[in-house]
């Protein structure tokens, strides 16, 4: 069957201001000899594309584009990136999957048969994302999923999401929340642009524990969205049922959740995905990274940590950047977590 790209998607190629390089979790098919910068073709410019299903409103696709452009300008370009946005219509999702496969086949990335099977799988397939959005609207229970789904074997970051409900104006969800979700996933592409991919993604000795991988994505997305909203570089949506909480309010809510989840987990900083302790890795990790940024500067990850992590490995790079072992840091952080919440909140930046 001939796949028709033109009817299936809206393509938005992002161009933005040049960015100086300061030098949820994808998996790859083989080991690569090229450096990450060579593999992803990193340039000092915005290299992202937004590709949306036909039923996704153009304003929603534009909002995704604008958020990625702001991320690239504020942080760095992570290289070639495809962000595929699903709506709620199954036929449109099938067309988008066909368009995805036409692109992969045309570029020699996959066979048509293998691609069509992959695009419908239950874990990262387009139909999964379409079903999430459709179920959210049908049930009235809001949910948005997004992920970095690999792509290194094709020299790209492959991302996908269900319908951004806030951008679309559904169910009283804040557009600002969608911005944070997209920033979170883009940060993962930034992380990967500094790490050599292997058979099953970056080596954990380089990538580090879950609390650091995901906690830094949460913290960077939360802090950066607040900064860009304050500066006007991100749109203030003001479209939710309740006013969008500020950074202090959001981080206070996370702290309360962390303290509750800790009751069933052995550490504030678990190295695991899934379950309540997996959620603690995200939220506790966000506070841990916020604590590190308070001590060493908000730009410490891009300025000092990530440019050296591939060469040194995660633990040695942590020690070089933060002046202590990760075990010693965990002990110090546990003491911080016992302080009064008013004192904990004082480490947060004010934008």
Coordinates of N, CA, C and O in Angstrom, one line a residue, residues 34-194:
X34 N 29.6 6.7 16.8 CA 29.7 8.2 16.7 C 29.4 8.8 18.0 O 28.6 8.3 18.8
X35 N 29.9 10.0 18.2 CA 29.5 10.8 19.4 C 28.1 11.2 19.4 O 27.4 11.2 18.3
X36 N 27.5 11.4 20.6 CA 26.1 11.8 20.6 C 25.8 13.1 19.7 O 24.8 13.1 19.0
X37 N 26.7 14.0 19.7 CA 26.5 15.2 18.9 C 26.5 14.9 17.4 O 25.7 15.4 16.6
X38 N 27.4 14.0 17.0 CA 27.4 13.6 15.6 C 26.2 12.7 15.3 O 25.6 12.9 14.2
X39 N 25.8 11.8 16.2 CA 24.7 10.9 16.0 C 23.4 11.7 15.7 O 22.6 11.4 14.8
X40 N 23.1 12.7 16.6 CA 21.9 13.5 16.5 C 22.0 14.7 15.6 O 21.1 15.5 15.4
X41 N 23.2 14.9 15.0 CA 23.4 16.1 14.1 C 23.2 17.4 14.8 O 22.6 18.3 14.3
X42 N 23.7 17.5 16.1 CA 23.5 18.7 16.9 C 24.1 20.0 16.2 O 25.2 20.0 15.8
X43 N 23.2 21.0 16.1 CA 23.7 22.3 15.5 C 23.2 23.4 16.5 O 22.4 23.1 17.4
X44 N 23.8 24.5 16.4 CA 23.4 25.6 17.3 C 22.2 26.3 16.7 O 22.2 27.5 16.4
X45 N 21.1 25.6 16.6 CA 19.8 26.1 16.1 C 18.7 25.1 16.5 O 19.0 24.0 16.9
X46 N 17.5 25.6 16.3 CA 16.4 24.7 16.7 C 16.2 23.7 15.6 O 16.1 24.0 14.4
X47 N 16.2 22.4 15.9 CA 16.1 21.3 14.9 C 14.9 20.4 15.1 O 14.9 19.3 14.7
X48 N 13.8 21.0 15.7 CA 12.7 20.1 16.0 C 11.6 20.3 15.0 O 11.4 21.3 14.4
X49 N 10.8 19.2 14.8 CA 9.6 19.2 14.0 C 8.4 18.7 14.8 O 8.6 17.8 15.6
X50 N 7.3 19.3 14.6 CA 6.0 18.9 15.2 C 5.2 18.3 14.1 O 4.9 19.0 13.1
X51 N 4.7 17.1 14.3 CA 3.9 16.4 13.3 C 2.6 16.0 14.0 O 2.7 15.2 14.9
X52 N 1.5 16.5 13.5 CA 0.2 16.3 14.2 C -0.8 15.6 13.4 O -0.8 15.8 12.2
X53 N -1.6 14.8 14.1 CA -2.7 14.1 13.4 C -3.7 15.1 12.8 O -3.8 16.2 13.3
X54 N -4.4 14.7 11.8 CA -5.3 15.6 11.1 C -6.4 16.2 12.0 O -6.9 17.3 11.7
X55 N -6.8 15.5 13.1 CA -7.8 16.0 13.9 C -7.3 16.9 15.1 O -8.1 17.4 15.9
X56 N -6.0 17.1 15.1 CA -5.4 18.0 16.1 C -5.5 19.5 15.6 O -5.0 19.8 14.5
X57 N -6.2 20.4 16.3 CA -6.3 21.7 15.9 C -4.9 22.4 15.6 O -4.0 22.1 16.3
X58 N -4.8 23.2 14.6 CA -3.6 23.8 14.3 C -3.0 24.7 15.4 O -1.8 24.8 15.6
X59 N -3.9 25.3 16.2 CA -3.5 26.1 17.4 C -2.8 25.2 18.4 O -1.9 25.6 19.1
X60 N -3.2 23.9 18.6 CA -2.6 23.0 19.5 C -1.2 22.7 19.0 O -0.2 22.7 19.8
X61 N -1.1 22.3 17.7 CA 0.2 22.0 17.2 C 1.2 23.2 17.3 O 2.4 23.0 17.6
X62 N 0.6 24.4 17.1 CA 1.5 25.6 17.2 C 1.9 25.8 18.6 O 3.1 26.2 18.9
X63 N 1.1 25.5 19.6 CA 1.5 25.6 21.0 C 2.6 24.7 21.4 O 3.5 25.0 22.1
X64 N 2.5 23.4 20.8 CA 3.6 22.5 21.0 C 4.9 23.0 20.4 O 6.0 23.0 21.0
X65 N 4.8 23.5 19.2 CA 5.9 24.1 18.5 C 6.5 25.3 19.3 O 7.8 25.3 19.5
X66 N 5.7 26.2 19.8 CA 6.2 27.3 20.6 C 6.9 26.9 21.8 O 7.9 27.5 22.2
X67 N 6.4 25.9 22.5 CA 7.0 25.4 23.7 C 8.4 24.8 23.4 O 9.4 25.0 24.2
X68 N 8.5 24.0 22.4 CA 9.8 23.4 22.0 C 10.8 24.5 21.6 O 12.0 24.4 21.9
X69 N 10.3 25.5 20.9 CA 11.2 26.6 20.5 C 11.7 27.3 21.7 O 12.9 27.6 21.7
X70 N 10.9 27.5 22.7 CA 11.4 28.2 23.9 C 12.4 27.3 24.7 O 13.4 27.8 25.2
X71 N 12.1 26.0 24.7 CA 13.1 25.1 25.4 C 14.4 25.1 24.7 O 15.5 25.2 25.4
X72 N 14.4 25.1 23.4 CA 15.7 25.0 22.6 C 16.4 26.3 22.8 O 17.7 26.3 23.0
X73 N 15.7 27.5 22.8 CA 16.4 28.8 23.0 C 16.9 28.9 24.4 O 18.0 29.5 24.6
X74 N 16.2 28.4 25.4 CA 16.6 28.6 26.8 C 17.7 27.6 27.2 O 18.7 28.0 27.9
X75 N 17.7 26.4 26.7 CA 18.7 25.3 27.0 C 19.7 25.2 25.9 O 20.5 26.1 25.7
X76 N 19.6 24.1 25.2 CA 20.4 23.9 24.0 C 19.6 23.1 23.0 O 18.6 22.5 23.3
X77 N 20.1 23.0 21.8 CA 19.5 22.1 20.8 C 20.0 20.7 21.1 O 21.2 20.5 21.4
X78 N 19.1 19.8 21.2 CA 19.5 18.4 21.4 C 19.7 17.6 20.1 O 20.0 16.4 20.1
X79 N 19.5 18.3 19.0 CA 19.7 17.7 17.7 C 18.4 17.5 17.0 O 17.3 18.0 17.4
X80 N 18.4 16.6 16.0 CA 17.1 16.4 15.2 C 16.1 15.7 16.1 O 16.4 14.7 16.8
X81 N 14.9 16.3 16.1 CA 13.8 15.8 17.0 C 12.5 15.8 16.3 O 12.1 16.8 15.6
X82 N 11.8 14.7 16.3 CA 10.4 14.6 15.8 C 9.4 14.5 17.0 O 9.6 13.6 17.8
X83 N 8.5 15.4 17.0 CA 7.4 15.3 18.1 C 6.1 15.0 17.4 O 5.6 15.9 16.7
X84 N 5.5 13.8 17.6 CA 4.3 13.4 17.0 C 3.1 13.6 18.0 O 3.2 13.0 19.1
X85 N 2.1 14.3 17.6 CA 1.0 14.7 18.4 C -0.3 14.0 17.9 O -0.7 14.2 16.8
X86 N -0.9 13.2 18.8 CA -2.1 12.5 18.5 C -3.3 13.2 19.0 O -3.3 13.9 20.0
X87 N -4.4 13.0 18.2 CA -5.7 13.6 18.7 C -6.5 12.5 19.3 O -6.0 11.6 20.0
X88 N -7.8 12.5 19.0 CA -8.8 11.5 19.6 C -9.4 10.7 18.6 O -10.1 9.7 18.9
X89 N -9.2 10.9 17.3 CA -9.9 10.2 16.2 C -9.0 9.0 15.8 O -7.8 9.2 15.4
X90 N -9.5 7.8 15.8 CA -8.7 6.6 15.5 C -8.3 6.6 14.0 O -7.1 6.3 13.7
X91 N -9.1 7.0 13.1 CA -8.7 7.0 11.7 C -7.6 8.0 11.5 O -6.7 7.7 10.7
X92 N -7.7 9.2 12.1 CA -6.6 10.1 12.0 C -5.3 9.6 12.6 O -4.2 9.8 12.0
X93 N -5.4 8.8 13.7 CA -4.2 8.2 14.3 C -3.6 7.2 13.3 O -2.4 7.1 13.2
X94 N -4.4 6.4 12.7 CA -4.0 5.4 11.7 C -3.2 6.1 10.6 O -2.2 5.6 10.1
X95 N -3.8 7.2 10.1 CA -3.2 7.9 9.0 C -1.8 8.5 9.5 O -0.8 8.5 8.7
X96 N -1.7 9.0 10.7 CA -0.5 9.5 11.2 C 0.6 8.4 11.3 O 1.7 8.6 11.0
X97 N 0.1 7.2 11.8 CA 1.0 6.0 11.8 C 1.6 5.7 10.4 O 2.8 5.4 10.3
X98 N 0.7 5.8 9.5 CA 1.1 5.5 8.1 C 2.1 6.5 7.6 O 3.1 6.2 6.9
X99 N 1.9 7.8 8.0 CA 2.8 8.8 7.6 C 4.2 8.7 8.3 O 5.2 8.9 7.7
X100 N 4.1 8.3 9.5 CA 5.4 8.0 10.3 C 6.1 6.9 9.5 O 7.4 7.0 9.4
X101 N 5.4 5.8 9.1 CA 6.1 4.7 8.5 C 6.6 5.1 7.1 O 7.7 4.7 6.6
X102 N 5.9 6.0 6.4 CA 6.4 6.4 5.1 C 7.7 7.1 5.2 O 8.6 7.0 4.5
X103 N 7.8 7.9 6.3 CA 9.0 8.7 6.5 C 10.1 7.7 6.9 O 11.3 7.8 6.4
X104 N 9.9 6.7 7.7 CA 10.9 5.7 8.1 C 11.4 4.9 6.9 O 12.6 4.7 6.8
X105 N 10.4 4.5 6.1 CA 10.8 3.7 4.9 C 11.6 4.5 3.9 O 12.6 4.1 3.4
X106 N 11.1 5.8 3.7 CA 11.8 6.6 2.7 C 13.2 6.9 3.1 O 14.1 7.1 2.3
X107 N 13.5 7.0 4.4 CA 14.8 7.3 4.9 C 15.7 6.1 5.2 O 16.8 6.2 5.7
X108 N 15.1 4.9 4.9 CA 15.9 3.7 5.1 C 16.0 3.2 6.6 O 16.8 2.4 6.9
X109 N 15.1 3.7 7.4 CA 15.2 3.4 8.8 C 14.5 2.1 9.2 O 15.0 1.4 10.0
X110 N 13.4 1.7 8.5 CA 12.7 0.5 8.8 C 12.1 0.0 7.5 O 11.9 0.7 6.6
X111 N 11.7 -1.3 7.6 CA 10.8 -1.8 6.5 C 9.4 -1.4 6.8 O 9.0 -1.1 7.9
X112 N 8.6 -1.3 5.8 CA 7.2 -0.9 6.0 C 6.5 -1.9 6.9 O 5.7 -1.4 7.8
X113 N 6.7 -3.2 6.8 CA 6.0 -4.1 7.6 C 6.4 -4.0 9.1 O 5.6 -3.9 10.0
X114 N 7.7 -3.9 9.3 CA 8.2 -3.7 10.7 C 7.7 -2.4 11.3 O 7.3 -2.4 12.5
X115 N 7.6 -1.4 10.5 CA 7.2 -0.1 11.1 C 5.7 -0.1 11.4 O 5.3 0.4 12.5
X116 N 4.9 -0.6 10.5 CA 3.4 -0.7 10.8 C 3.1 -1.5 12.1 O 2.3 -1.1 12.9
X117 N 3.9 -2.6 12.3 CA 3.7 -3.4 13.5 C 4.1 -2.6 14.7 O 3.4 -2.6 15.7
X118 N 5.2 -1.9 14.6 CA 5.7 -1.1 15.7 C 4.8 0.1 16.1 O 4.5 0.4 17.2
X119 N 4.2 0.7 15.1 CA 3.4 1.9 15.3 C 2.1 1.6 16.0 O 1.4 2.5 16.5
X120 N 1.7 0.3 16.0 CA 0.5 -0.1 16.6 C 0.7 -0.8 17.9 O -0.2 -1.3 18.5
X121 N 1.9 -0.9 18.4 CA 2.2 -1.6 19.6 C 1.6 -1.0 20.9 O 1.3 0.2 20.9
X122 N 1.4 -1.7 21.9 CA 0.6 -1.2 23.1 C 1.5 -0.2 23.9 O 0.9 0.5 24.7
X123 N 2.8 -0.2 23.8 CA 3.6 0.6 24.7 C 3.8 2.0 24.2 O 3.6 3.0 24.9
X124 N 4.2 2.1 22.9 CA 4.6 3.5 22.4 C 3.9 3.7 21.1 O 4.3 4.7 20.4
X125 N 2.9 3.0 20.7 CA 2.3 3.2 19.4 C 1.3 4.3 19.4 O 0.8 4.8 20.4
X126 N 1.0 4.9 18.2 CA 0.2 6.0 18.1 C -1.2 5.7 18.6 O -1.9 6.6 19.1
X127 N -1.7 4.5 18.3 CA -3.1 4.2 18.8 C -3.2 4.2 20.3 O -4.3 4.5 20.8
X128 N -2.2 3.9 21.0 CA -2.2 4.0 22.4 C -2.4 5.5 22.8 O -3.3 5.8 23.7
X129 N -1.7 6.4 22.2 CA -1.8 7.8 22.6 C -3.2 8.4 22.2 O -3.8 9.1 22.9
X130 N -3.7 7.9 21.0 CA -5.0 8.3 20.6 C -6.1 7.8 21.5 O -7.0 8.6 21.9
X131 N -5.9 6.6 22.0 CA -6.9 6.1 23.0 C -6.9 6.8 24.3 O -8.0 7.0 24.9
X132 N -5.8 7.3 24.7 CA -5.7 8.0 26.0 C -6.5 9.3 25.9 O -7.3 9.7 26.8
X133 N -6.3 10.1 24.8 CA -7.1 11.3 24.6 C -8.6 11.1 24.4 O -9.4 11.8 25.0
X134 N -8.9 10.0 23.7 CA -10.3 9.7 23.5 C -11.0 9.3 24.8 O -12.1 9.8 25.1
X135 N -10.3 8.5 25.6 CA -10.9 8.1 26.9 C -11.0 9.3 27.8 O -12.0 9.4 28.6
X136 N -10.0 10.2 27.8 CA -10.1 11.3 28.7 C -11.4 12.2 28.4 O -12.1 12.6 29.3
X137 N -11.6 12.4 27.1 CA -12.8 13.2 26.7 C -14.1 12.5 27.0 O -15.1 13.0 27.5
X138 N -14.1 11.1 26.8 CA -15.3 10.4 27.0 C -15.7 10.2 28.4 O -16.8 10.3 28.8
X139 N -14.6 10.1 29.3 CA -14.9 9.9 30.7 C -14.9 11.2 31.5 O -15.4 11.2 32.6
X140 N -14.3 12.2 31.0 CA -14.2 13.5 31.7 C -13.1 13.4 32.7 O -12.9 14.4 33.5
X141 N -12.3 12.4 32.7 CA -11.1 12.3 33.6 C -9.9 12.7 32.8 O -9.4 11.9 31.9
X142 N -9.3 13.8 33.1 CA -8.2 14.3 32.2 C -6.9 13.4 32.4 O -6.6 13.0 33.5
X143 N -6.3 13.2 31.3 CA -5.0 12.5 31.3 C -4.3 12.9 30.0 O -4.8 12.9 28.9
X144 N -3.0 13.1 30.1 CA -2.1 13.3 28.9 C -0.8 12.5 29.2 O -0.3 12.5 30.2
X145 N -0.4 11.8 28.1 CA 0.8 11.0 28.2 C 1.8 11.5 27.1 O 1.3 11.8 26.0
X146 N 3.0 11.6 27.4 CA 4.1 12.0 26.4 C 5.3 11.2 26.8 O 5.5 10.9 28.0
X147 N 6.2 11.0 25.8 CA 7.4 10.2 26.1 C 8.4 10.4 25.0 O 8.1 10.7 23.9
X148 N 9.7 10.3 25.5 CA 10.8 10.2 24.5 C 10.9 8.7 24.2 O 11.2 7.9 25.1
X149 N 10.7 8.3 23.0 CA 10.6 6.9 22.6 C 11.8 6.4 21.8 O 11.6 5.6 20.8
X150 N 13.0 6.9 22.1 CA 14.2 6.5 21.4 C 14.4 7.2 20.1 O 14.1 8.4 20.0
X151 N 14.9 6.5 19.1 CA 15.1 7.1 17.8 C 16.6 7.2 17.4 O 16.9 7.6 16.3
X152 N 17.5 6.9 18.4 CA 18.9 7.1 18.1 C 19.4 6.3 16.9 O 20.3 6.7 16.2
X153 N 18.8 5.1 16.7 CA 19.2 4.3 15.6 C 18.9 5.0 14.2 O 19.5 4.6 13.2
X154 N 18.1 6.0 14.3 CA 17.8 6.8 13.1 C 18.4 8.2 13.1 O 18.1 9.0 12.2
X155 N 19.1 8.5 14.1 CA 19.8 9.8 14.3 C 18.8 10.9 14.7 O 19.1 12.0 14.4
X156 N 17.7 10.5 15.4 CA 16.8 11.5 15.8 C 16.3 11.2 17.3 O 16.6 10.1 17.8
X157 N 15.7 12.2 17.9 CA 14.9 11.9 19.1 C 13.5 11.8 18.6 O 12.9 12.6 18.0
X158 N 12.9 10.7 19.0 CA 11.5 10.4 18.6 C 10.6 10.6 19.8 O 10.7 9.9 20.9
X159 N 9.7 11.6 19.8 CA 8.8 11.8 20.9 C 7.3 11.7 20.3 O 7.1 12.0 19.2
X160 N 6.4 11.4 21.3 CA 5.0 11.4 20.9 C 4.2 11.7 22.1 O 4.6 11.6 23.3
X161 N 3.0 12.2 21.9 CA 2.1 12.5 23.0 C 0.6 12.3 22.6 O 0.3 12.3 21.4
X162 N -0.2 12.1 23.6 CA -1.6 12.2 23.4 C -2.0 13.7 23.3 O -1.2 14.6 23.4
X163 N -3.3 13.9 23.1 CA -3.8 15.3 22.9 C -3.5 16.1 24.1 O -3.9 15.8 25.2
X164 N -2.8 17.3 23.9 CA -2.6 18.2 25.1 C -3.9 18.9 25.4 O -4.3 19.8 24.7
X165 N -4.5 18.4 26.5 CA -5.9 18.9 26.8 C -5.9 20.3 27.1 O -6.9 21.0 26.8
X166 N -4.9 20.9 27.8 CA -4.9 22.3 28.1 C -4.8 23.2 26.9 O -5.5 24.2 26.8
X167 N -3.9 22.8 26.0 CA -3.7 23.6 24.7 C -5.1 23.5 23.9 O -5.4 24.5 23.3
X168 N -5.8 22.4 24.0 CA -7.0 22.2 23.3 C -8.2 22.9 23.9 O -9.3 23.0 23.3
X169 N -8.0 23.2 25.2 CA -9.1 23.9 25.9 C -10.2 22.9 26.4 O -11.4 23.3 26.6
X170 N -9.8 21.7 26.8 CA -10.8 20.7 27.2 C -10.6 20.4 28.7 O -9.5 20.5 29.3
X171 N -11.8 20.2 29.4 CA -11.9 19.7 30.7 C -11.3 20.6 31.8 O -10.9 20.2 32.9
X172 N -11.2 21.9 31.4 CA -10.7 22.8 32.4 C -9.2 22.7 32.8 O -8.8 23.1 33.9
X173 N -8.4 22.0 31.9 CA -7.0 21.8 32.2 C -6.2 23.0 31.8 O -6.4 23.6 30.7
X174 N -5.2 23.3 32.5 CA -4.3 24.5 32.3 C -3.4 24.2 31.1 O -2.7 23.2 31.1
X175 N -3.3 25.1 30.2 CA -2.3 25.0 29.2 C -0.9 25.1 29.7 O 0.1 24.5 29.1
X176 N -0.7 25.7 30.9 CA 0.6 25.8 31.5 C 1.1 24.4 31.9 O 2.3 24.1 31.9
X177 N 0.2 23.5 32.2 CA 0.6 22.1 32.6 C 1.1 21.4 31.4 O 2.1 20.6 31.5
X178 N 0.5 21.6 30.2 CA 1.0 21.0 29.0 C 2.4 21.5 28.7 O 3.3 20.7 28.2
X179 N 2.7 22.8 28.9 CA 4.0 23.3 28.7 C 5.0 22.6 29.5 O 6.1 22.2 29.0
X180 N 4.7 22.3 30.8 CA 5.6 21.6 31.6 C 5.9 20.2 31.2 O 7.0 19.7 31.2
X181 N 4.8 19.5 30.7 CA 5.0 18.1 30.2 C 6.0 18.1 29.0 O 6.8 17.3 28.9
X182 N 5.8 19.0 28.1 CA 6.6 19.1 26.9 C 8.1 19.4 27.3 O 9.0 18.9 26.8
X183 N 8.2 20.4 28.2 CA 9.6 20.7 28.6 C 10.3 19.6 29.3 O 11.5 19.3 29.1
X184 N 9.5 18.8 30.1 CA 10.1 17.6 30.8 C 10.6 16.6 29.7 O 11.8 16.2 29.9
X185 N 9.8 16.3 28.7 CA 10.3 15.4 27.7 C 11.5 15.9 26.9 O 12.4 15.2 26.5
X186 N 11.4 17.2 26.6 CA 12.5 17.8 25.8 C 13.8 17.7 26.7 O 14.9 17.5 26.1
X187 N 13.7 17.9 28.0 CA 14.9 17.8 28.8 C 15.6 16.4 28.7 O 16.8 16.3 28.7
X188 N 14.7 15.4 28.5 CA 15.3 14.0 28.3 C 16.1 14.0 27.0 O 17.1 13.3 27.0
X189 N 15.7 14.7 26.0 CA 16.4 14.7 24.8 C 17.8 15.4 25.0 O 18.8 15.1 24.4
X190 N 17.7 16.5 25.8 CA 19.0 17.2 26.1 C 19.9 16.2 26.9 O 21.1 16.2 26.6
X191 N 19.4 15.5 27.9 CA 20.3 14.5 28.6 C 20.9 13.6 27.6 O 22.1 13.3 27.7
X192 N 20.1 13.0 26.7 CA 20.6 12.0 25.8 C 21.6 12.5 24.8 O 22.5 11.8 24.3
X193 N 21.5 13.8 24.5 CA 22.4 14.4 23.5 C 23.8 14.5 24.1 O 24.8 14.8 23.3
X194 N 24.0 14.3 25.4 CA 25.3 14.2 26.0 C 25.8 12.8 26.3 O 27.0 12.7 26.7

